[in-house]
C-alpha cells in the first residue's frame, strides 16, 4: 500500500482562491458569465473535490477521480492537452470487444482534446458534485486557461465543454480524436464531424460540433458532442444527430442550467448530512456521485468492477456489481438496480450452458462476466511479478447465489415483488437447481460443497466454505418460496437446504470459514502489517494459505447479506474472531466491515474503517486507482451509511431503522429511495425524524411498526 499521508499532501480540500467575479445563485447556478466565456462554479468545499499539484503520477489518479459519466457513457477526467502519462478514455456501458477472457470494453472516439500552447504548468481542477461539472483553471497566469465540461444527465450520450485562454494559446484541433483500438471511420454529416470505433460486432460513434470565438484578448471554444453505441451492430452516426442538434439549439448555457437542475433534483432525493464530519460527508457524496454516474441508458446494465472509469479488470462484471453496487443503487436509482438484474437474467442461457457443460443442472453464473455471459476470468495472472494460476473462474462459485440474492434484494428494497415472482423467477429457480445438483450428500445425510473459493481468495480449493454454503442454502429456500407449496422439487430444495453444513460452532458462536480453517496457523494481522494491506504480496501465496489471515470478510459476508440465515447473536463473536485476521487486502473489505461493526453497535470502530473506505480512491490507498474507480467501495460506503450507521433495512414491506451513531456525530441525515417512496431520516441520539412523500410503514429498533404519512418523530429510548 502507498503511504496515504504522502498522497494526501498532493491533494487539497482547501478552498483555493477562485476569481469570484460571477454572482452565484442557489445550487451554484452561475450567471453573469460573458457570452462564450467559461462560467464560474460555486467553490463550496462541502460539494467540491479539488486537485492541484504537478506530480505526474498523481495525474492518472486524478483523471480517474474526475471521470464524468451519464446515460451509459463516461469520459475520464484527463486534461485537454496531450500530457505525459495521461490515459484519456471514453467508454460505453455494455460495449465490449474481444473473445473469451480477452473480452474488454471498447474505447470510443475522444472528445476533450485541445491544443494548448504552452499547456498549463500548474492548475486547479475542481469536480463540482452538486452541479455535475468538471472545471479547470490554470494557476499563476493573468489570462489563464480555463475549461468546464459535463456529461448531460438529462440527455443520454450528450457531453459539452467550454474552454478559454489568452490569444495564441488555444487551438481547437479536431473535435473528435480516434481511439487507438478497433476499426475507426470518420466523416462529415449535416455539417458535423463524426467518428466511429467498431470491433467485432459492437461499436460506439460520436457526432460533434464546435465553434470558436473571442472576448477581447481571450479566445474561446465551445464543443458539444453526442454519442451513440450498439453492443450488437455497428452504430449509425446519424442516430446521434438529432440529440446533437437539440443540444446545440438549446445552447451551452441552457444545457448547463439543465445539468445543474438535474443534479439538484438528484441531491434533493438522495444525500447525506453529517454536520460534524464534513470530510466524511464530502467523501460519501463523491461515492454517490459515481454511483449515479454508472446508471445506463437501456433496460440492462453491466457494471464492471471499475465502472467506466478506466481499463482495470477490462470492464468485467464481478460480484462487486450484484452485492456491493446494486444494493446501493436500489436506494439511489432503483431503475438502474433493476437493470443490473436484467443484465443477469439475459445471460441465464449462458449460465445454463455452463452448468450443463459441467454435467450439472440449472444455471451457474461466471465469476467474471462481460458481453456474452460466458466465463471471462483469465486463467493466468501474476503476483509480485511471478506468474500465477487464477482459479477464481473455476472455483469462486458463490457468484451464482449472489446473483439470485441481488434479484431478491432489489425486489425487497423497492417493493417490486412482481419482479421476483415474474421476470427474475427463472433466475432464482435455475440457480437453486444448480446448487441442488452441486451439493454432495455424505453417508450421514449432510450436504457439502467441495473445491470452492470463498470471498477470502487467499485460501483456494476449500470444502464447505461457510459463506458459499449459507448462500446456497438461502438460494434453495428462496427458490422454494417461489414455487407452489406442494411442488416436489421445492420440498427437495428445502430438505437439502436443511442438510447443508455451515461450520457453525455453538460453543464459540463462530462459523469455521471452511473445513479445516481452525487448524491453520492462528496468525492475526498484529505484528505483520497495519491493514489495509495486500498480505499475499507480503507473505507469499503459499505461506499465506497456511495461515488464518484472510483477504476480506468471508463468514462476515453471510451476516451482511443473509442475517436471517445466520445463528442469532453470532455476528459479535465472528467480528471479534475474523476482524483481527482480516488484511483488508481487497477494496471491498473496509466499507462492508464498517457496516457490520455499526450494526453490531460498535460505531467508533466502524467509523475508523469507514474512513479507510472513504479515501480508498481519493488517496489512492491501493495504488490502483489510476486504472479505475473501485465501484464496490462506493457501494459499500453507501451501504455502511444507510444500513450500518442509519441502520435502515427493509423487512416484509417495512422500513426498519436502528441507528448507531459514533459519539463524534451529533446527527446524521440521510435521504434515499425505498419501497417506492422518497424517505428522509434525520437521526440524533434522541430521536429519528422520518419524512416520506407517501404512506410508509416504519419500525424503530425492536418497536412495533407504525404507519408514517408525511412525517413523524420517533424517540430513541436509549
Ligand atoms: O470481486 C473482487 C474480489 O472480491 C477481490 N478481488 C477483486 C475483485 C474485483 O474487484
XYZ file of C-alpha atoms and ligand atoms in Angstrom:
728
model
C 0.000 0.000 0.000
C 1.132 3.511 -0.614
C 1.752 5.986 2.122
C -1.582 7.813 2.357
C -0.037 10.810 4.049
C 2.336 11.375 1.170
C -0.528 11.210 -1.255
C -2.726 13.419 0.858
C -0.122 16.155 0.683
C -0.662 16.284 -3.062
C -4.345 16.932 -2.748
C -6.140 19.662 -1.012
C -9.666 20.049 0.184
C -8.923 23.674 0.996
C -10.688 26.311 -0.973
C -8.174 27.756 -3.396
C -8.868 31.348 -4.333
C -11.179 31.406 -7.303
C -11.903 34.530 -9.258
C -15.313 35.361 -7.749
C -16.344 37.876 -10.400
C -19.504 35.925 -11.174
C -22.513 36.129 -8.904
C -23.680 32.774 -7.659
C -27.193 31.547 -7.229
C -28.545 28.682 -5.112
C -27.112 25.279 -6.120
C -24.137 27.083 -7.609
C -26.014 28.233 -10.702
C -23.799 30.946 -12.041
C -24.935 33.839 -14.071
C -23.204 36.855 -15.390
C -20.676 34.839 -17.409
C -19.938 36.793 -20.553
C -21.093 35.232 -23.794
C -18.912 32.287 -24.735
C -16.741 32.519 -21.609
C -16.266 29.674 -19.174
C -18.806 30.113 -16.351
C -17.627 30.213 -12.754
C -18.534 27.436 -10.338
C -19.542 27.523 -6.755
C -16.445 26.768 -4.676
C -18.375 25.353 -1.719
C -15.977 22.889 -0.041
C -18.934 20.744 1.013
C -19.508 19.880 -2.634
C -16.196 20.083 -4.436
C -13.252 17.758 -4.883
C -10.181 19.833 -5.692
C -6.827 18.910 -7.046
C -3.718 20.962 -7.528
C -0.129 19.942 -7.927
C 2.310 18.947 -10.594
C 3.115 15.346 -9.630
C 2.628 13.427 -12.919
C 1.998 10.129 -11.104
C -0.975 11.749 -9.385
C -2.404 12.889 -12.716
C -3.544 9.430 -13.720
C -5.319 9.088 -10.390
C -6.930 12.488 -10.813
C -8.221 11.673 -14.259
C -9.895 8.584 -12.817
C -11.429 10.522 -9.917
C -12.734 13.152 -12.319
C -14.484 10.721 -14.651
C -17.821 12.087 -15.816
C -20.486 9.535 -16.622
C -24.130 9.737 -17.618
C -26.537 7.796 -19.778
C -24.207 4.831 -20.184
C -21.145 6.743 -21.417
C -18.200 8.030 -19.419
C -15.165 10.169 -20.092
C -12.068 10.006 -17.932
C -11.122 13.368 -16.497
C -7.879 13.690 -18.447
C -6.557 17.168 -19.121
C -7.344 18.565 -22.542
C -3.806 18.661 -23.956
C -1.617 15.632 -24.686
C 0.063 15.151 -21.332
C 2.757 12.607 -20.433
C 1.267 9.511 -18.833
C -2.284 10.640 -19.419
C -4.820 7.944 -20.342
C -7.831 9.676 -21.874
C -10.671 7.267 -22.451
C -14.327 7.267 -23.409
C -16.190 4.049 -22.612
C -19.774 2.943 -23.094
C -21.691 0.578 -20.861
C -22.000 -2.925 -22.340
C -19.844 -2.198 -25.391
C -17.282 -4.972 -25.275
C -14.949 -6.382 -27.868
C -12.723 -9.445 -27.988
C -13.485 -13.044 -27.140
C -13.200 -15.305 -24.118
C -11.174 -13.831 -21.271
C -9.978 -11.179 -23.730
C -13.414 -9.505 -23.722
C -12.962 -5.890 -22.718
C -14.632 -2.525 -23.040
C -14.071 -0.894 -26.424
C -12.625 2.641 -26.258
C -14.602 5.189 -28.239
C -13.746 8.446 -30.004
C -12.372 11.079 -27.621
C -13.929 14.479 -27.433
C -11.955 16.524 -24.878
C -8.692 17.121 -26.758
C -7.433 20.687 -27.267
C -4.163 22.169 -28.440
C -2.845 24.424 -25.664
C 0.478 26.172 -26.342
C 2.094 26.153 -23.920
C -0.025 23.850 -21.751
C -0.635 24.967 -18.166
C 2.254 24.165 -15.848
C 0.042 24.138 -12.789
C -3.680 24.142 -12.462
C -6.569 23.791 -10.086
C -9.131 21.197 -11.076
C -12.493 21.122 -9.358
C -15.143 18.429 -9.578
C -18.363 20.109 -8.543
C -20.508 17.247 -7.278
C -23.576 19.389 -6.786
C -23.660 20.577 -10.381
C -22.062 17.588 -12.117
C -19.346 19.629 -13.834
C -15.561 19.459 -14.018
C -13.686 22.755 -14.071
C -10.044 23.569 -14.629
C -8.183 26.821 -14.084
C -4.535 27.475 -14.735
C -2.673 28.845 -11.722
C -0.270 31.766 -11.890
C -1.367 33.256 -15.200
C -3.065 36.585 -15.740
C -5.108 35.244 -18.627
C -5.422 31.613 -17.577
C -6.529 28.553 -19.491
C -9.956 27.636 -18.167
C -12.234 24.775 -19.129
C -15.578 23.410 -17.981
C -17.135 20.161 -19.116
C -20.047 17.929 -18.227
C -21.926 14.792 -19.261
C -25.608 15.669 -19.600
C -27.729 13.718 -17.139
C -30.957 14.537 -18.973
C -29.626 13.747 -22.456
C -28.010 10.305 -22.634
C -24.792 10.445 -24.632
C -24.554 14.246 -24.865
C -21.409 15.914 -23.491
C -20.301 19.529 -23.629
C -17.205 21.606 -22.983
C -16.191 25.226 -22.983
C -12.594 26.447 -22.944
C -10.816 29.791 -22.932
C -7.231 31.025 -22.970
C -5.183 34.049 -23.895
C -4.619 34.886 -27.550
C -2.445 32.409 -29.373
C -2.643 29.714 -26.698
C -5.816 27.844 -27.622
C -6.426 25.907 -30.819
C -9.462 23.692 -31.090
C -7.953 20.955 -33.226
C -10.295 18.160 -34.304
C -13.426 17.875 -32.182
C -13.074 14.092 -32.126
C -9.944 12.004 -31.877
C -9.805 8.380 -32.852
C -9.125 5.731 -30.238
C -6.119 3.507 -30.796
C -8.203 0.344 -30.978
C -10.836 -1.060 -33.279
C -11.721 -0.063 -36.787
C -12.117 3.662 -36.942
C -14.091 5.509 -39.557
C -14.674 9.239 -39.719
C -16.608 11.660 -41.825
C -18.940 14.619 -42.000
C -22.692 14.596 -41.709
C -25.101 17.539 -41.927
C -22.187 19.887 -41.246
C -20.986 17.913 -38.204
C -17.883 15.783 -37.728
C -18.371 12.150 -36.798
C -16.125 9.324 -35.730
C -16.900 5.689 -35.056
C -14.944 2.875 -33.440
C -16.115 -0.671 -34.059
C -14.665 -4.062 -33.267
C -16.295 -7.421 -33.800
C -19.975 -6.532 -33.673
C -20.021 -3.737 -31.131
C -19.286 -0.093 -31.629
C -19.531 3.484 -30.482
C -19.998 6.559 -32.641
C -19.875 10.264 -31.856
C -21.096 13.302 -33.753
C -19.629 16.688 -32.823
C -19.986 20.372 -33.382
C -17.689 23.127 -32.173
C -17.245 26.841 -32.545
C -14.581 29.304 -31.576
C -14.928 32.927 -30.519
C -13.138 35.783 -28.815
C -13.822 38.174 -25.993
C -11.164 40.874 -26.171
C -7.850 39.101 -25.745
C -9.477 35.868 -24.688
C -10.045 33.072 -27.220
C -12.978 30.778 -26.537
C -14.165 27.412 -27.744
C -17.426 25.557 -27.302
C -17.860 21.889 -28.199
C -20.967 19.727 -27.995
C -20.867 16.020 -28.807
C -23.493 13.277 -28.938
C -22.604 9.591 -28.585
C -24.468 6.511 -29.640
C -23.455 2.892 -29.114
C -24.624 -0.572 -30.003
C -23.485 -3.847 -28.458
C -24.571 -5.975 -31.407
C -24.028 -3.987 -34.600
C -22.211 -1.004 -35.986
C -23.856 2.107 -34.638
C -25.111 4.617 -37.179
C -23.708 8.122 -36.574
C -26.948 9.588 -37.892
C -28.671 8.161 -34.805
C -26.835 10.749 -32.702
C -27.517 13.755 -34.921
C -30.943 14.580 -33.519
C -29.585 14.622 -29.947
C -26.667 16.789 -31.021
C -28.848 19.287 -32.836
C -31.320 19.507 -29.979
C -28.463 20.214 -27.570
C -26.867 22.773 -29.862
C -30.167 24.507 -30.367
C -30.667 24.762 -26.634
C -27.203 26.262 -26.340
C -24.375 25.668 -23.913
C -25.607 27.916 -21.103
C -29.059 26.399 -21.028
C -27.616 22.908 -21.275
C -25.538 23.769 -18.244
C -28.557 25.116 -16.389
C -30.428 21.906 -17.254
C -27.487 19.897 -15.930
C -27.438 21.795 -12.652
C -31.175 21.322 -12.260
C -30.914 17.588 -12.950
C -28.186 17.177 -10.327
C -30.065 19.362 -7.864
C -33.055 17.032 -8.245
C -30.814 14.024 -7.598
C -29.361 15.538 -4.433
C -32.809 16.552 -3.294
C -33.852 12.885 -3.354
C -30.634 11.248 -2.134
C -27.995 12.823 0.076
C -26.146 12.622 3.347
C -25.705 15.248 6.067
C -23.012 14.820 8.693
C -22.542 18.358 10.034
C -19.835 17.236 12.482
C -17.786 15.430 9.865
C -17.542 17.478 6.666
C -14.741 15.329 5.234
C -16.781 12.144 5.581
C -19.835 13.936 4.191
C -17.907 15.065 1.117
C -16.415 11.636 0.511
C -19.841 9.964 0.784
C -21.163 12.465 -1.744
C -18.247 11.600 -4.002
C -19.277 7.932 -3.743
C -22.904 8.779 -4.550
C -21.802 10.912 -7.491
C -20.015 7.989 -9.094
C -22.768 5.503 -8.245
C -25.236 7.688 -10.135
C -22.775 8.003 -12.974
C -22.894 4.307 -13.846
C -26.647 4.331 -14.443
C -27.141 3.431 -18.086
C -29.429 4.161 -20.952
C -31.068 0.807 -21.580
C -33.041 -1.968 -19.987
C -29.929 -3.832 -18.853
C -26.861 -2.579 -17.053
C -23.443 -4.228 -16.818
C -21.425 -2.559 -14.075
C -17.767 -3.521 -14.266
C -15.565 -3.544 -11.155
C -14.205 -0.137 -12.190
C -17.401 1.160 -13.786
C -16.491 3.078 -16.943
C -13.649 5.000 -15.342
C -10.678 3.030 -16.610
C -9.417 -0.177 -18.144
C -8.961 -2.045 -14.833
C -10.347 -5.590 -14.901
C -11.263 -4.948 -18.553
C -14.726 -3.797 -17.563
C -15.619 -7.288 -16.319
C -18.632 -7.668 -14.058
C -17.918 -9.397 -10.703
C -19.997 -9.922 -7.565
C -18.965 -6.324 -6.888
C -21.942 -5.412 -9.056
C -24.559 -7.692 -7.504
C -23.700 -7.432 -3.838
C -21.973 -4.070 -3.415
C -23.179 -1.686 -6.133
C -26.719 -2.978 -6.639
C -27.874 -2.702 -3.021
C -26.639 0.891 -3.021
C -28.332 1.715 -6.310
C -31.575 0.159 -5.056
C -31.870 3.181 -2.761
C -30.294 5.723 -5.117
C -31.512 4.818 -8.615
C -33.899 1.827 -8.424
C -34.282 1.593 -12.211
C -30.529 1.108 -12.538
C -30.575 -1.600 -9.853
C -33.354 -3.366 -11.740
C -31.392 -3.074 -14.998
C -28.442 -4.765 -13.286
C -30.637 -7.759 -12.519
C -31.924 -7.733 -16.096
C -28.284 -7.930 -17.274
C -28.014 -11.234 -15.365
C -31.428 -12.519 -16.448
C -30.478 -12.021 -20.096
C -27.372 -14.151 -19.573
C -29.243 -17.021 -17.994
C -28.868 -19.135 -21.146
C -25.064 -18.864 -20.952
C -25.213 -19.766 -17.247
C -27.348 -22.806 -18.068
C -24.905 -23.859 -20.750
C -22.043 -23.614 -18.253
C -23.841 -25.808 -15.744
C -24.689 -28.345 -18.462
C -21.087 -28.402 -19.682
C -20.086 -29.358 -16.130
C -22.683 -32.137 -16.106
C -24.834 -30.193 -13.631
C -28.372 -28.824 -13.681
C -29.690 -25.290 -13.570
C -27.534 -22.224 -14.148
C -24.042 -21.376 -12.991
C -23.012 -17.750 -13.402
C -19.458 -16.735 -14.325
C -17.135 -15.212 -11.767
C -16.197 -12.581 -14.363
C -18.774 -11.687 -16.965
C -18.849 -9.348 -19.953
C -20.997 -9.207 -23.086
C -21.934 -12.825 -23.626
C -22.327 -14.099 -20.077
C -19.691 -16.787 -20.555
C -16.824 -17.097 -18.072
C -14.193 -14.480 -18.932
C -11.864 -14.818 -15.946
C -8.307 -15.108 -17.240
C -6.615 -18.411 -16.413
C -3.295 -16.825 -15.518
C -2.064 -13.650 -13.880
C 0.869 -12.636 -11.763
C 1.553 -11.752 -8.156
C 4.542 -9.553 -7.417
C 5.886 -10.222 -10.907
C 5.566 -14.023 -10.541
C 3.161 -15.942 -12.812
C 0.164 -17.406 -11.017
C -2.785 -19.608 -11.972
C -6.090 -17.775 -11.422
C -8.609 -20.258 -10.068
C -11.479 -17.902 -9.284
C -13.167 -18.502 -12.663
C -13.325 -22.197 -11.860
C -13.977 -22.044 -8.129
C -15.469 -18.795 -6.868
C -18.920 -20.224 -7.182
C -20.757 -18.121 -4.621
C -21.380 -15.703 -7.501
C -24.282 -17.932 -8.570
C -26.106 -17.343 -5.290
C -25.022 -13.680 -5.192
C -26.787 -13.064 -8.495
C -30.017 -14.558 -7.148
C -29.610 -12.583 -3.918
C -29.298 -9.349 -5.902
C -32.613 -10.023 -7.641
C -34.337 -10.691 -4.319
C -32.712 -7.711 -2.673
C -33.810 -5.329 -5.412
C -37.364 -6.686 -5.156
C -37.405 -6.386 -1.371
C -35.924 -2.883 -1.200
C -38.024 -1.428 -3.981
C -41.194 -3.311 -3.054
C -41.297 -4.719 -6.608
C -42.429 -8.201 -5.565
C -43.904 -8.838 -9.009
C -40.393 -8.636 -10.448
C -39.200 -11.526 -8.294
C -42.271 -13.616 -8.994
C -42.121 -12.656 -12.702
C -39.012 -11.865 -14.776
C -36.498 -12.774 -12.044
C -38.164 -16.055 -11.068
C -36.270 -18.277 -13.555
C -33.013 -16.822 -12.308
C -33.732 -17.789 -8.715
C -35.122 -21.196 -9.674
C -32.305 -22.118 -12.027
C -29.588 -21.073 -9.601
C -31.245 -23.209 -6.916
C -31.281 -26.133 -9.349
C -27.583 -25.614 -9.812
C -26.913 -25.879 -6.082
C -29.187 -28.895 -5.805
C -27.058 -30.724 -8.343
C -23.766 -29.327 -6.993
C -24.148 -30.483 -3.382
C -22.812 -33.864 -2.332
C -24.676 -35.682 0.444
C -22.496 -37.879 2.695
C -23.366 -41.174 4.380
C -24.753 -39.341 7.383
C -27.102 -37.273 5.266
C -25.146 -33.999 5.495
C -24.713 -31.964 2.343
C -21.361 -30.454 1.313
C -19.923 -28.268 -1.420
C -16.290 -29.011 -2.260
C -13.481 -27.306 -4.215
C -14.539 -23.688 -3.957
C -13.014 -20.304 -3.235
C -14.887 -18.033 -0.846
C -14.723 -14.230 -0.818
C -11.394 -14.621 1.022
C -9.341 -15.510 -2.014
C -6.203 -16.308 -0.001
C -7.430 -19.879 0.519
C -8.254 -21.874 -2.590
C -9.970 -25.160 -3.362
C -11.563 -25.399 0.070
C -14.509 -27.531 1.140
C -17.641 -26.236 2.823
C -16.870 -22.556 2.703
C -19.413 -21.230 5.200
C -20.360 -18.245 3.050
C -20.863 -20.315 -0.115
C -22.863 -22.959 1.718
C -25.082 -20.488 3.552
C -25.710 -18.510 0.371
C -26.572 -21.755 -1.451
C -28.915 -22.621 1.412
C -30.561 -19.239 1.164
C -30.845 -19.675 -2.627
C -32.547 -23.066 -2.250
C -35.013 -21.689 0.305
C -35.715 -18.552 -1.720
C -36.488 -20.667 -4.791
C -38.722 -22.945 -2.710
C -40.677 -19.858 -1.655
C -41.313 -19.087 -5.316
C -42.898 -22.422 -6.211
C -46.231 -23.863 -5.097
C -46.223 -25.328 -1.537
C -46.957 -28.797 -2.894
C -44.201 -28.722 -5.517
C -41.998 -31.788 -5.067
C -38.863 -30.052 -6.310
C -39.439 -27.226 -3.819
C -39.698 -29.758 -0.993
C -36.426 -31.355 -2.063
C -34.761 -27.934 -2.079
C -35.893 -27.247 1.456
C -34.726 -30.654 2.680
C -31.344 -30.176 1.054
C -31.005 -26.661 2.476
C -31.584 -28.088 5.961
C -28.793 -30.603 5.430
C -26.158 -28.208 4.117
C -23.384 -27.882 6.675
C -22.390 -24.350 7.619
C -19.472 -24.852 10.014
C -21.227 -23.192 12.948
C -19.822 -23.994 16.367
C -22.456 -23.251 19.020
C -19.865 -23.275 21.812
C -17.800 -20.393 20.448
C -20.561 -18.843 18.367
C -18.149 -18.888 15.413
C -18.530 -20.190 11.911
C -15.477 -22.033 10.614
C -14.673 -20.321 7.334
C -14.156 -23.692 5.666
C -13.465 -27.260 6.770
C -10.045 -27.245 8.416
C -9.649 -23.459 8.710
C -9.449 -23.508 12.518
C -6.454 -25.855 12.281
C -4.398 -23.361 10.245
C -1.615 -21.304 11.843
C -3.519 -18.825 14.029
C -1.847 -15.675 12.739
C -3.504 -12.292 13.109
C -2.516 -9.074 11.350
C -0.926 -7.746 14.524
C 2.786 -7.880 14.050
C 2.509 -8.411 10.293
C 1.342 -5.082 8.945
C -1.286 -2.450 9.537
C -4.313 -3.156 7.329
C -5.285 -2.418 4.643
C -2.500 -4.396 3.073
C -2.060 -6.932 0.285
C -0.973 -9.771 2.579
C -0.330 -12.107 -0.362
C 2.394 -9.765 -1.567
C 3.895 -9.606 1.913
C 3.848 -13.271 2.869
C 3.595 -15.021 -0.483
C 0.725 -17.104 -1.756
C 1.642 -20.473 -0.254
C 2.726 -19.244 3.156
C -0.443 -17.194 3.454
C -2.666 -20.158 2.593
C -1.279 -21.996 5.623
C -2.395 -19.224 7.989
C -5.718 -17.842 9.216
C -5.076 -14.450 7.595
C -7.932 -13.594 5.251
C -8.224 -11.049 2.479
C -11.702 -9.746 3.188
C -14.849 -10.602 5.154
C -15.966 -14.096 4.241
C -18.000 -15.535 7.110
C -18.993 -11.955 7.912
C -20.454 -11.527 4.435
C -23.162 -14.022 5.306
C -24.075 -11.869 8.288
C -24.231 -8.921 5.933
C -26.257 -10.452 3.104
C -28.476 -13.033 4.779
C -28.631 -12.243 8.509
C -31.809 -14.283 8.733
C -29.723 -17.367 7.784
C -27.093 -16.679 10.468
C -27.363 -18.014 14.018
C -28.936 -15.387 16.197
C -26.403 -13.347 18.112
C -23.427 -14.742 16.176
C -22.332 -11.507 14.498
C -20.371 -10.261 17.508
C -18.324 -13.451 18.036
C -17.419 -13.624 14.366
C -16.483 -9.942 14.191
C -14.185 -10.488 17.163
C -12.589 -13.549 15.650
C -12.257 -12.627 11.982
C -11.655 -8.885 12.386
C -8.047 -9.215 13.612
C -7.358 -11.820 10.907
C -8.527 -9.593 8.039
C -5.861 -7.889 5.934
C -8.449 -5.792 4.062
C -6.377 -6.683 1.008
C -9.446 -6.140 -1.153
C -11.045 -2.771 -1.788
C -14.388 -4.427 -0.998
C -13.431 -5.111 2.576
C -13.282 -1.961 4.760
C -16.701 -0.490 3.967
C -18.650 -3.706 4.489
C -16.801 -4.445 7.710
C -17.657 -0.911 8.829
C -21.298 -1.600 8.010
C -21.289 -4.745 10.162
C -19.451 -3.087 13.040
C -22.025 -0.304 13.092
C -24.827 -2.839 13.069
C -23.187 -4.663 15.953
C -23.306 -1.442 17.976
C -19.598 -0.622 17.575
C -19.837 2.653 15.656
C -16.433 4.012 16.721
C -14.590 1.030 15.232
C -16.922 1.245 12.264
C -16.021 4.870 11.679
C -12.297 4.054 11.647
C -12.809 1.553 8.849
C -15.300 3.730 7.050
C -12.627 6.417 6.855
C -10.330 3.974 5.070
C -13.062 3.200 2.567
C -13.884 6.872 2.085
C -10.384 7.751 0.903
C -9.590 4.483 -0.829
C -9.742 6.148 -4.242
C -9.348 9.786 -3.212
C -5.986 8.953 -1.633
C -5.240 6.052 -3.951
C -4.715 3.738 -0.992
C -4.320 0.632 -3.144
C -2.120 2.256 -5.775
C -4.581 1.069 -8.437
C -6.974 3.996 -8.779
C -5.165 5.073 -11.956
C -6.814 2.086 -13.683
C -10.287 2.972 -12.468
C -12.554 3.719 -9.542
C -13.417 0.941 -7.108
C -17.166 0.848 -7.606
C -17.714 -1.792 -4.921
C -16.130 0.513 -2.362
C -18.596 3.251 -3.272
C -21.465 0.788 -2.989
C -20.091 -0.399 0.344
C -19.732 3.150 1.617
C -23.369 3.939 0.937
C -24.446 0.637 2.468
C -22.345 1.412 5.551
C -24.034 4.800 5.876
C -27.549 3.643 5.205
C -27.768 0.146 6.619
C -24.884 0.435 9.098
C -24.923 3.834 10.793
C -28.513 4.796 9.951
C -29.499 1.153 10.444
C -32.099 1.167 7.644
C -33.279 -2.181 6.282
C -36.434 -3.382 4.593
C -38.186 -6.411 6.042
C -41.624 -7.589 4.953
C -42.510 -4.281 3.328
C -41.495 -2.340 6.443
C -38.621 0.125 6.695
C -36.777 -0.906 9.860
C -34.494 1.699 11.384
C -31.971 1.014 14.124
C -29.335 3.757 14.071
C -25.851 3.604 15.588
C -24.067 6.938 15.606
C -20.451 7.408 16.639
C -20.039 9.824 19.546
C -18.425 12.427 17.287
C -21.515 12.642 15.064
C -24.165 14.720 16.792
C -26.537 13.959 13.952
C -26.798 12.073 10.694
C -29.209 12.889 7.897
C -29.866 10.515 5.001
C -32.231 10.822 2.091
C -32.909 7.808 -0.087
C -35.493 5.855 -2.035
C -37.211 2.789 -0.691
C -40.479 0.899 -1.210
C -41.423 3.372 -3.940
C -41.103 6.338 -1.550
C -38.691 9.161 -1.048
C -37.502 8.935 2.533
C -35.565 11.284 4.756
C -34.199 10.274 8.142
C -32.743 12.866 10.497
C -31.070 10.988 13.291
C -29.821 12.339 16.609
C -29.039 10.428 19.800
C -32.555 11.328 20.997
C -34.814 10.604 18.054
C -35.297 9.740 14.418
C -37.313 12.206 12.377
C -38.852 10.404 9.427
C -40.238 12.168 6.384
C -41.749 10.463 3.365
C -43.674 11.552 0.307
C -46.411 8.994 0.985
C -47.537 6.374 3.448
C -44.734 4.154 4.693
C -44.612 1.516 7.443
C -41.645 2.199 9.674
C -40.302 0.313 12.664
C -37.750 1.782 15.028
C -35.468 -0.721 16.757
C -37.462 -3.560 18.307
C -40.624 -1.437 18.482
C -43.892 -2.042 16.671
C -44.256 -0.912 13.073
C -46.258 2.243 12.562
C -47.533 3.984 9.510
C -45.856 7.276 8.740
C -47.703 9.634 6.441
C -45.697 12.740 5.760
C -43.546 12.956 8.848
C -43.117 11.571 12.348
C -40.707 11.907 15.235
C -39.721 8.547 16.671
C -37.954 8.876 20.036
C -34.933 6.653 20.620
C -35.487 5.428 24.142
C -31.839 4.553 24.762
O -14.582 -9.159 -6.776
C -13.364 -8.734 -6.267
C -12.850 -9.803 -5.325
O -13.719 -9.988 -4.240
C -11.479 -9.445 -4.811
N -10.591 -9.247 -5.938
C -11.011 -8.192 -6.854
C -12.401 -8.475 -7.395
C -12.866 -7.310 -8.300
O -12.999 -6.149 -7.558
